Coordinates of C-alpha atoms and ligand atoms in Angstrom, one line a residue:
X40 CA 58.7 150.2 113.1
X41 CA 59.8 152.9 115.6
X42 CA 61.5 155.6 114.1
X43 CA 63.9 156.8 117.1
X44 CA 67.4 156.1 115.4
X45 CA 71.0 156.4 117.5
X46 CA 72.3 159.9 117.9
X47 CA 73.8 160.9 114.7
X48 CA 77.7 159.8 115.2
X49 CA 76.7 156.9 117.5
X50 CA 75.9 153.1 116.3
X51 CA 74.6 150.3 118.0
X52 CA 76.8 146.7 117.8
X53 CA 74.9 143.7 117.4
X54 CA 75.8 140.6 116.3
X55 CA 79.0 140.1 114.5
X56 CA 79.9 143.9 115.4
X57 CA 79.5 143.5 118.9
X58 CA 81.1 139.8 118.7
X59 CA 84.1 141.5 117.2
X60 CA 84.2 144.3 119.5
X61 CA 84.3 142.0 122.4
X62 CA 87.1 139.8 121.5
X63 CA 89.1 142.9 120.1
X64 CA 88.2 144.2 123.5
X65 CA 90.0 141.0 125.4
X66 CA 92.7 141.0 123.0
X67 CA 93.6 144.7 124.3
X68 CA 93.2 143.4 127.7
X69 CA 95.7 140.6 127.6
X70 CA 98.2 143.1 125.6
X71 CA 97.8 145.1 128.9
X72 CA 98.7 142.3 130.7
X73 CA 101.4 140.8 128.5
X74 CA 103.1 144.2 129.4
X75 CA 102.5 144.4 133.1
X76 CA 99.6 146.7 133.2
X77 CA 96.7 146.9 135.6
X78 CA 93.1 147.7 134.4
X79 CA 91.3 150.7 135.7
X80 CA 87.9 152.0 135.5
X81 CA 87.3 155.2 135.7
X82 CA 84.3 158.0 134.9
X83 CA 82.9 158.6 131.9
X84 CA 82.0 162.0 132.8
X85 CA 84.8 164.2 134.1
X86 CA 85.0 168.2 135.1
X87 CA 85.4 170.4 131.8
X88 CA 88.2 171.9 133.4
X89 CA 90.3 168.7 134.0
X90 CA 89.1 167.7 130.1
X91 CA 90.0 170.5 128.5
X92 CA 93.8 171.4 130.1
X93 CA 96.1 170.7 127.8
X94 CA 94.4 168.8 125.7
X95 CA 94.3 171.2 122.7
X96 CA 91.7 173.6 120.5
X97 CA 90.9 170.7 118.8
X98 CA 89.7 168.8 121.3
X99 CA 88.2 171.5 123.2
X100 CA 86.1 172.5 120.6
X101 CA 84.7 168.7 119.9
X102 CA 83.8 168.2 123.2
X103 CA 80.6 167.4 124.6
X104 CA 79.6 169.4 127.5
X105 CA 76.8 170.3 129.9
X106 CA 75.9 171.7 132.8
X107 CA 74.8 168.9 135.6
X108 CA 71.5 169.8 138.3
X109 CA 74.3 171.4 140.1
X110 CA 75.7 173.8 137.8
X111 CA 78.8 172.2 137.2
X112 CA 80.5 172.3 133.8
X113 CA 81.0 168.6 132.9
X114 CA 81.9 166.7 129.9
X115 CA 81.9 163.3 127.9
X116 CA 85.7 162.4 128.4
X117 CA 87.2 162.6 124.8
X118 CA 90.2 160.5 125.9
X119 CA 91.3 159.0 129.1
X120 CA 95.1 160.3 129.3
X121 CA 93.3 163.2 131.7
X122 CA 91.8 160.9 134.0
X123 CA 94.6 158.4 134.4
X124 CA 97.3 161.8 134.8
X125 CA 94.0 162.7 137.5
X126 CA 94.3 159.2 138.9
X127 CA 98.1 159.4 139.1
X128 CA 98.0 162.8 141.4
X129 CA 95.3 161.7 143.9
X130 CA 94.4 157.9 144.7
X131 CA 97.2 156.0 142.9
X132 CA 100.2 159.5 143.9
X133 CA 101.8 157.2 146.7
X134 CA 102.3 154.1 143.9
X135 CA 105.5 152.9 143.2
X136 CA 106.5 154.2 140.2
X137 CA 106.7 153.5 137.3
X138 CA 103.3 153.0 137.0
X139 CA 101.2 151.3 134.2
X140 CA 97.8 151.9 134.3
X141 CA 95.5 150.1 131.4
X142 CA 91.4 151.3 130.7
X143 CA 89.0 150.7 128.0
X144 CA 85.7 152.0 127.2
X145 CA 84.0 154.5 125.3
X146 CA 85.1 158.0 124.7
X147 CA 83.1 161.0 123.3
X148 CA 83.7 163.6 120.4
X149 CA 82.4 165.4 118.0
X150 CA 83.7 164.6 114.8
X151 CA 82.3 164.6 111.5
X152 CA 81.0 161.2 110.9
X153 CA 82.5 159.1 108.1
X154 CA 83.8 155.8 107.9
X155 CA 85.9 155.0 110.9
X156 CA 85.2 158.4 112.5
X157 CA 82.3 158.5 115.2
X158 CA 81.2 160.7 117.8
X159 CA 81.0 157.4 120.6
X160 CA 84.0 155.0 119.8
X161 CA 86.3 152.8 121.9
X162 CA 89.2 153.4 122.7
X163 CA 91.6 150.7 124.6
X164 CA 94.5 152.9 126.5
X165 CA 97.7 152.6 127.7
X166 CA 99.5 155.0 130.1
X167 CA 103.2 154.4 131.5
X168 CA 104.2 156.9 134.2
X169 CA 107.5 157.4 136.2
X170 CA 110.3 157.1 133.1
X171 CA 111.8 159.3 131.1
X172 CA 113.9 156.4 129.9
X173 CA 113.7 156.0 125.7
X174 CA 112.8 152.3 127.2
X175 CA 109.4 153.4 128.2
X176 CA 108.8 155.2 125.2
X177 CA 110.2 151.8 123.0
X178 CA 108.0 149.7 125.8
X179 CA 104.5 151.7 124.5
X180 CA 105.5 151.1 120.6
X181 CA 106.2 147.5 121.5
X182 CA 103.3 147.1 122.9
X183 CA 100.6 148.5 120.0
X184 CA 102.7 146.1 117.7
X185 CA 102.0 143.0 120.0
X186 CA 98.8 144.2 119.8
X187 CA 98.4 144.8 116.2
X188 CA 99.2 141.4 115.4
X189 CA 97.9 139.4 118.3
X190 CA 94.0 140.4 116.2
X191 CA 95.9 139.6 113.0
X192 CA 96.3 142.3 111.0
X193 CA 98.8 142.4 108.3
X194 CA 101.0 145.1 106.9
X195 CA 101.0 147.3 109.4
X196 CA 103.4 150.0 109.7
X197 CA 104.5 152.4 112.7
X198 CA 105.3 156.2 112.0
X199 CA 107.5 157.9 114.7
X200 CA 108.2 161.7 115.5
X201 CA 109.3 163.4 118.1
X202 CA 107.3 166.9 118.9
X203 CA 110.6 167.7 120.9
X204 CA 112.0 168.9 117.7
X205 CA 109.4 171.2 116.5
X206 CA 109.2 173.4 120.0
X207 CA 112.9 173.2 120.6
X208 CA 113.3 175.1 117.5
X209 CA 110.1 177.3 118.2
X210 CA 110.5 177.9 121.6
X211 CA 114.7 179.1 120.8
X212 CA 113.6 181.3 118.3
X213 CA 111.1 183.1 120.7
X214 CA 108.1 181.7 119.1
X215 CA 105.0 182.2 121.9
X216 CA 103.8 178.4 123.1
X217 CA 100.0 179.8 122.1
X218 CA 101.4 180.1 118.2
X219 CA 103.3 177.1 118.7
X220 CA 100.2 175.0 119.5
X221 CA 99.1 176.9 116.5
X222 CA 101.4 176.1 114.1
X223 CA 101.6 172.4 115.4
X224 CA 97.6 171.9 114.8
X225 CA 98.0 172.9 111.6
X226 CA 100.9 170.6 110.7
X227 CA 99.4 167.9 112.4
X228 CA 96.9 168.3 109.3
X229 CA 99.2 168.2 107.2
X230 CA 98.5 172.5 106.2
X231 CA 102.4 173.4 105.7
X232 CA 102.0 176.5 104.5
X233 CA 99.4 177.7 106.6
X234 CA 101.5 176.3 109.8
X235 CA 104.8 178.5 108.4
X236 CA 102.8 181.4 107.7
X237 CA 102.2 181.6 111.5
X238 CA 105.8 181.7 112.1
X239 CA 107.2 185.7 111.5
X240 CA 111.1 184.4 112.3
X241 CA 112.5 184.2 109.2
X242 CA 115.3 181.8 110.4
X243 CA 112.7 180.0 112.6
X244 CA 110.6 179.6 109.0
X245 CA 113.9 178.2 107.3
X246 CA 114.3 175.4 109.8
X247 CA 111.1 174.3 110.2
X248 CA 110.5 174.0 106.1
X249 CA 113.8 171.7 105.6
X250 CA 112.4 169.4 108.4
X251 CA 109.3 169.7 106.1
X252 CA 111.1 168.9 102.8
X253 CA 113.4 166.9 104.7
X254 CA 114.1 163.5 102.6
X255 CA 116.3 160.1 103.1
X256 CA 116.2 156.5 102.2
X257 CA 116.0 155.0 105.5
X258 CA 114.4 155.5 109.0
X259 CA 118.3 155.9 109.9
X260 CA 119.1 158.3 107.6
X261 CA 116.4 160.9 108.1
X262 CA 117.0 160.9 111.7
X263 CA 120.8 161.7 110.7
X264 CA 119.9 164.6 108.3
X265 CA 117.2 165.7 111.2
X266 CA 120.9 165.9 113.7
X267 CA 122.0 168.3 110.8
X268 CA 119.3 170.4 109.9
X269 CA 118.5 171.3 114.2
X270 CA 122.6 171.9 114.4
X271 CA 122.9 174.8 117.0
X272 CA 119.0 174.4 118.6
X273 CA 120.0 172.7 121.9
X274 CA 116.7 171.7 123.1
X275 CA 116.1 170.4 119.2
X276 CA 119.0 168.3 118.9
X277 CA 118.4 166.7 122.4
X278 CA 115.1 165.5 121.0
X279 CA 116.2 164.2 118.0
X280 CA 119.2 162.2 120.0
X281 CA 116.0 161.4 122.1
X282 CA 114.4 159.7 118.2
X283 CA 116.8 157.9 117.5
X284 CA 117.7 155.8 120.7
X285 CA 113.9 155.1 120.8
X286 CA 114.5 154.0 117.0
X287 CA 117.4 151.9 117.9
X288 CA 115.8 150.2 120.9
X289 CA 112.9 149.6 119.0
X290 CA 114.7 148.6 115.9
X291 CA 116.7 146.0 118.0
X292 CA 113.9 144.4 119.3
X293 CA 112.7 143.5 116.0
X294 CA 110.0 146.3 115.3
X295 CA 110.0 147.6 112.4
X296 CA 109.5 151.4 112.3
X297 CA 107.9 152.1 108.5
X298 CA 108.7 156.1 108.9
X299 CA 110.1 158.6 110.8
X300 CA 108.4 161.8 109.7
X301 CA 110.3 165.1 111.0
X302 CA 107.5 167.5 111.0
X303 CA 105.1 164.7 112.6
X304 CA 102.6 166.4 115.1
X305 CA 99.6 165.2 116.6
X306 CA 96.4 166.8 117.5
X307 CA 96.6 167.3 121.5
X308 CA 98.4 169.4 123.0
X309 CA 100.4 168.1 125.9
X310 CA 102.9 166.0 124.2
X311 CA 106.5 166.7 124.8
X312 CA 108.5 164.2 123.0
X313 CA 108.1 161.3 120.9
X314 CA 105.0 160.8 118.9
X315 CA 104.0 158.1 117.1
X316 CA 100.9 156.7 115.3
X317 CA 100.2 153.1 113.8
X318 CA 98.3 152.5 110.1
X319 CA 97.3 149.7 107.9
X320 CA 98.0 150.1 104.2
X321 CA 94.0 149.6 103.2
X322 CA 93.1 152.6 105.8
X323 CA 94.0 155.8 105.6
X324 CA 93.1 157.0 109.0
X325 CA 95.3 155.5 112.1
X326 CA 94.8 152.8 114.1
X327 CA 96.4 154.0 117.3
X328 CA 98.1 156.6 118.9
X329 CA 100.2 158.1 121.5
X330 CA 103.1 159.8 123.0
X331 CA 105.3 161.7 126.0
X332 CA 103.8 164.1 128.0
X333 CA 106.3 164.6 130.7
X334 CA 103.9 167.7 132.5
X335 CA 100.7 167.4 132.4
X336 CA 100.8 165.3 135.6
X337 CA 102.3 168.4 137.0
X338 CA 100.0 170.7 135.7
X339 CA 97.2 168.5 137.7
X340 CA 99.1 169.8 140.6
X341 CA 100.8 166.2 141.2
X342 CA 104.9 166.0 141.3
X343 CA 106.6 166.6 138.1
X344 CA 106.4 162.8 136.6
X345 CA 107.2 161.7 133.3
X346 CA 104.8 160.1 131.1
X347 CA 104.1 158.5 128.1
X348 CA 101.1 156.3 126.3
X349 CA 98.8 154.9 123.3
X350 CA 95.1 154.8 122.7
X351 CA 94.2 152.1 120.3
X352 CA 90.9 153.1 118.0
X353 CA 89.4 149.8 119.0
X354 CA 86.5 150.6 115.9
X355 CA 88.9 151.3 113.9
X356 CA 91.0 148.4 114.1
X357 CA 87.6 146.3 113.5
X358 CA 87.2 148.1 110.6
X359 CA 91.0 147.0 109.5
X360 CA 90.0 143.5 110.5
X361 CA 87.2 143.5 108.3
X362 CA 88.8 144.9 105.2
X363 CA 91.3 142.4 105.8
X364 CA 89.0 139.6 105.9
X365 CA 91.2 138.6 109.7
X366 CA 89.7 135.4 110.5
X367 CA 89.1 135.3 114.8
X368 CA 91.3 133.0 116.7
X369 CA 88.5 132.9 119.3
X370 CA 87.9 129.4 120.9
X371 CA 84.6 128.1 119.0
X372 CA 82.2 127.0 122.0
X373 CA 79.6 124.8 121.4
X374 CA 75.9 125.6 121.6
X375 CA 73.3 123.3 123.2
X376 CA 69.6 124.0 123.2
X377 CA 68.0 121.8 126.3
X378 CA 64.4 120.8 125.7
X379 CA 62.1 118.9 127.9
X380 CA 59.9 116.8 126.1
X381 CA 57.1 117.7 128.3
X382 CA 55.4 120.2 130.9
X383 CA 56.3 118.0 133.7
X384 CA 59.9 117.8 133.3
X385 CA 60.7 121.1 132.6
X386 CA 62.4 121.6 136.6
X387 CA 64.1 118.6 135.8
X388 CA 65.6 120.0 132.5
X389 CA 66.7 123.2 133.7
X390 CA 68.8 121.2 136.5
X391 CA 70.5 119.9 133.6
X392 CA 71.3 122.6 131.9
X393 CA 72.5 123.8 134.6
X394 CA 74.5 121.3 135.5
X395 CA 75.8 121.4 131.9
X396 CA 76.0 125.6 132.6
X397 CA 78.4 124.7 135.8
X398 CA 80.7 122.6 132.9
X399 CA 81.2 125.4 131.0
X400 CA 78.7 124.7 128.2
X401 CA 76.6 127.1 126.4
X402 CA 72.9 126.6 127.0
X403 CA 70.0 128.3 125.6
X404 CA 67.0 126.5 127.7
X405 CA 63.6 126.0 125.5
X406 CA 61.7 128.8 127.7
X407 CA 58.8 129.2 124.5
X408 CA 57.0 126.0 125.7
X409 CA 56.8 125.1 122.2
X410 CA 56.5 121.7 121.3
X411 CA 59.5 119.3 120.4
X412 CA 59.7 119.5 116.8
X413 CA 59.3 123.5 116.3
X414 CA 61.8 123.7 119.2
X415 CA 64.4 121.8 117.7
X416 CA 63.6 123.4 114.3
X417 CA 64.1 127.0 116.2
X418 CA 67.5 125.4 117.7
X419 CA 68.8 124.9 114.0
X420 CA 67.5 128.2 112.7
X421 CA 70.0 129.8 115.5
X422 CA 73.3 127.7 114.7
X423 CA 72.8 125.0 117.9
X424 CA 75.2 122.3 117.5
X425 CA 73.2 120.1 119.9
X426 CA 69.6 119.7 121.6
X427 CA 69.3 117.9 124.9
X428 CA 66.4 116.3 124.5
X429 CA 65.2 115.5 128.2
X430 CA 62.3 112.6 128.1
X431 CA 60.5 111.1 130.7
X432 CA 61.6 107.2 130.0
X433 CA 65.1 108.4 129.4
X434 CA 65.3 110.0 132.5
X435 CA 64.5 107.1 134.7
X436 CA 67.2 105.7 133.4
X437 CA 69.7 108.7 134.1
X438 CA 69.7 109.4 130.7
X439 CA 69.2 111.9 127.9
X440 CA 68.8 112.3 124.2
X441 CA 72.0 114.4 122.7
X442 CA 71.4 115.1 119.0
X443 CA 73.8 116.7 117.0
X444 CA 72.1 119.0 114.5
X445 CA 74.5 119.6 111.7
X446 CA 75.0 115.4 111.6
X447 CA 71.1 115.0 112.1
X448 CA 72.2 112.1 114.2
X449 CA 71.2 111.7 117.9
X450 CA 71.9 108.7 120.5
X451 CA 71.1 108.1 124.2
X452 CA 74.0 109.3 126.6
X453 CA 74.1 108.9 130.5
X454 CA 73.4 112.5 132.3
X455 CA 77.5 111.6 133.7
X456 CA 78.9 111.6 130.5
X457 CA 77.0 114.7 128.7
X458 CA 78.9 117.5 129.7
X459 CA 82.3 115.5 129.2
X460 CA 80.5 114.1 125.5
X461 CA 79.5 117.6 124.2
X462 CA 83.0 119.5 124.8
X463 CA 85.1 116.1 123.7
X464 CA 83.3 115.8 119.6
X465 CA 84.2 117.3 117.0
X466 CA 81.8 120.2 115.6
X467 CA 80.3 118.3 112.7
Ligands
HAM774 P1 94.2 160.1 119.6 O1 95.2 160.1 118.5 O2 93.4 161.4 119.7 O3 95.0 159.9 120.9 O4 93.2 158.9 119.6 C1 93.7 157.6 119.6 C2 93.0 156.7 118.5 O5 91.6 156.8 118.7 C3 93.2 157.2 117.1 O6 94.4 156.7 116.6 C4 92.0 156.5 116.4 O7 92.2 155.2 116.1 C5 90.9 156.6 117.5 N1 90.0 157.7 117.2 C6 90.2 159.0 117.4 N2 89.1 159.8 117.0 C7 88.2 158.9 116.6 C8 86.8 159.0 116.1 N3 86.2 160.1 116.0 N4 86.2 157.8 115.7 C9 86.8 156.6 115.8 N5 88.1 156.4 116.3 C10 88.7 157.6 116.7 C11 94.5 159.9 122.2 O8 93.3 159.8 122.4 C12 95.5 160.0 123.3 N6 94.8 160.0 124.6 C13 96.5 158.8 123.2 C14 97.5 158.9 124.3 C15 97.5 158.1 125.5 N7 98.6 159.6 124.4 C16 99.2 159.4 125.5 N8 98.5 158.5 126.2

């Protein structure tokens, strides 16, 4: 056995793991087009400059970079917000607006490894430019709980913030926007203490702590205390107005939110608004995430443009999928092994599996040369339903041998009626 492993952080999917990352993969693709939004593909290596604006320390610091032949600094993109917010200032800057641009793939960082943590995962992305509206924020919720349970999962819950709130208060109390990010990365881990002890405004401190310590019954509720604790911060209080008509829209179109958390930050840096992040109750790492960035188009050098998305932790989500034992509603295709009964035949065979190919059935054609019965016994040993058993009398005749191999029962069927025969049975 060869002892070259995958790259500490990475894993190769075979099997059931790649099955499942496949049809969670086209279940991401017909959110995106349940919601109206286009699929594009775009590098997987971008400039370290383009990466790393905006994005955060955090990110920064986990991202894997090199210098190509050329000399140019280039990275493994950790996310593709950059490259659609790219996208959305060169080839696609003429596009009507508002713009919603879908991508999936895999994106680079490096994490500690753990469960649900990797340094290659997938991520399945969302990005909605052109609105400032609290409808296009409600639209990109909406949309990772139509995703959520079009794989099945159960329980889920949403938790909302709004970032708004936190530098409104900063920024009027003359915090610098380096502390801020400061203070925020350190919330966003949950380090209170460590994120107030950044803060030298007294009053600044005060505020910041009762959003902290802030606590209500309802989703409702805490967004009202929030309007009472940010009295007299203008830029504060417009984002927490901003909250709750996302809440409300969201709320009314029968979405539950599970939390509204009002010293809720996330990890990159270019969010300006809401926030939100989606969990399952056996996890405790999230699902998805996302949230409005209304500059960094504009910091790309493109017109000011409001923004807002969600990457979904397509790994992740199979891990939730898993734990929660979520059976796929994939359509069950049925698997036909076509063997020729001898040498001679063989051109004959593969013209009907492909003819059965050009029906839509599943073929895997005998290409071992093996003899009937170890071919047939190889078919089994691989989950087959059927083997077309192609004989030289038979044939004459315009006829085949189907035999169904969970039954163990076979009978003669004209080459007309195969395809027609296979997809119409039952699986036994
Ligand atoms: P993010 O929260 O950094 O947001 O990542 C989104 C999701 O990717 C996470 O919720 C998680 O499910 C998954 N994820 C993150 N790191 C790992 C990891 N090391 N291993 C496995 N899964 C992971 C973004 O990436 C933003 N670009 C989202 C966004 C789009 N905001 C606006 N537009």
């Amino acid at each position: 056995m060869s002892s070259f492993q995958p790259v500490r952080g990475t894993r190769d999917l075979i099997n059931q793991e790649a099955q499942l990352l496949s049809y969670v993969t086209a279940k991401a693709r017909e959110t995106a087009k349940l919601y109206g939004f286009k699929e594009t593909f775009t590098p997987v290596i971008e400039s370290f400059e383009l990466l790393s604006a905006k994005s955060g320390e955090e990110i920064r610091q986990r991202m894997f970079i090199f210098d190509d032949l050329g000399g140019r600094k280039i990275a493994l993109r950790p996310e593709f917000t950059a490259s659609i917010a790219r996208l959305a200032t060169t080839a696609l800057r003429n596009e009507p607006k508002p713009l919603r641009v879908f991508s999936t793939g895999s994106v680079y960082r490096y994490d500690e490894p753990q469960k649900g943590r990797y340094r290659e995962f997938y991520q399945a992305n969302y990005e909605l430019m052109g609105s400032a509206k609290p409808e296009a924020d409600a639209e990109v919720i909406l949309l990772t709980n139509s995703m959520m349970k079009n794989v099945g999962l159960q329980g889920y819950a949403i938790k909302l913030g709004n970032v708004g709130v936190l530098k409104g208060i900063m920024s009027q109390d003359g915090v610098d926007e380096k502390t801020q990010n400061a203070v925020l990365q350190r919330m966003d881990k949950k380090e209170y203490e460590a994120a107030l002890a950044l803060v030298e405004n007294e009053k600044c401190r005060t505020t910041l702590r009762s959003l902290i310590e802030l606590k209500a019954d309802t989703v409702f509720e805490t967004v009202e205390k929030m309007k009472a604790q940010v009295a007299g911060y203008e830029k504060a209080s417009t984002a927490v107005e901003n909250l709750s008509a996302i809440l409300n829209l969201v709320a009314e179109s029968g979405c539950p939110i599970e939390a509204v958390d009002p010293a809720f930050a996330r990890g990159l840096e270019y969010y300006t608004g809401m926030i939100f992040e989606v969990y399952v109750p056996e996890l405790d790492i999230a699902l998805g995430g996302g949230g409005r960035y209304d500059r960094l188009i504009e910091v790309f050098g493109g017109e000011p443009t409001p923004a807002v998305g969600v990457a979904h932790g397509l790994d992740r989500i199979m891990i939730a999928m898993q734990t929660q034992q979520t059976t796929l509603k994939a359509q069950i295709q049925k698997r036909v092994a076509v063997v020729p009964v001898k040498e001679e035949i063989k051109g004959e065979a593969l013209k009907i599996a492909q003819q059965l190919r050009e029906a839509g059935v599943s073929v895997e054609f005998e290409i071992m040369g093996r003899k009937m019965a170890k071919a047939l016994e190889d078919a089994d040993k691989r989950g087959a339903d059927y083997a077309v058993i192609v004989g030289e009398r038979e044939l004459k005749e315009g006829k085949v041998t189907l035999k169904d191999l969970k039954k163990r029962e076979q009978c003669e069927v004209s080459l007309d009626e195969l395809s027609s025969k296979i997809k119409q049975t039952p699986l036994g």
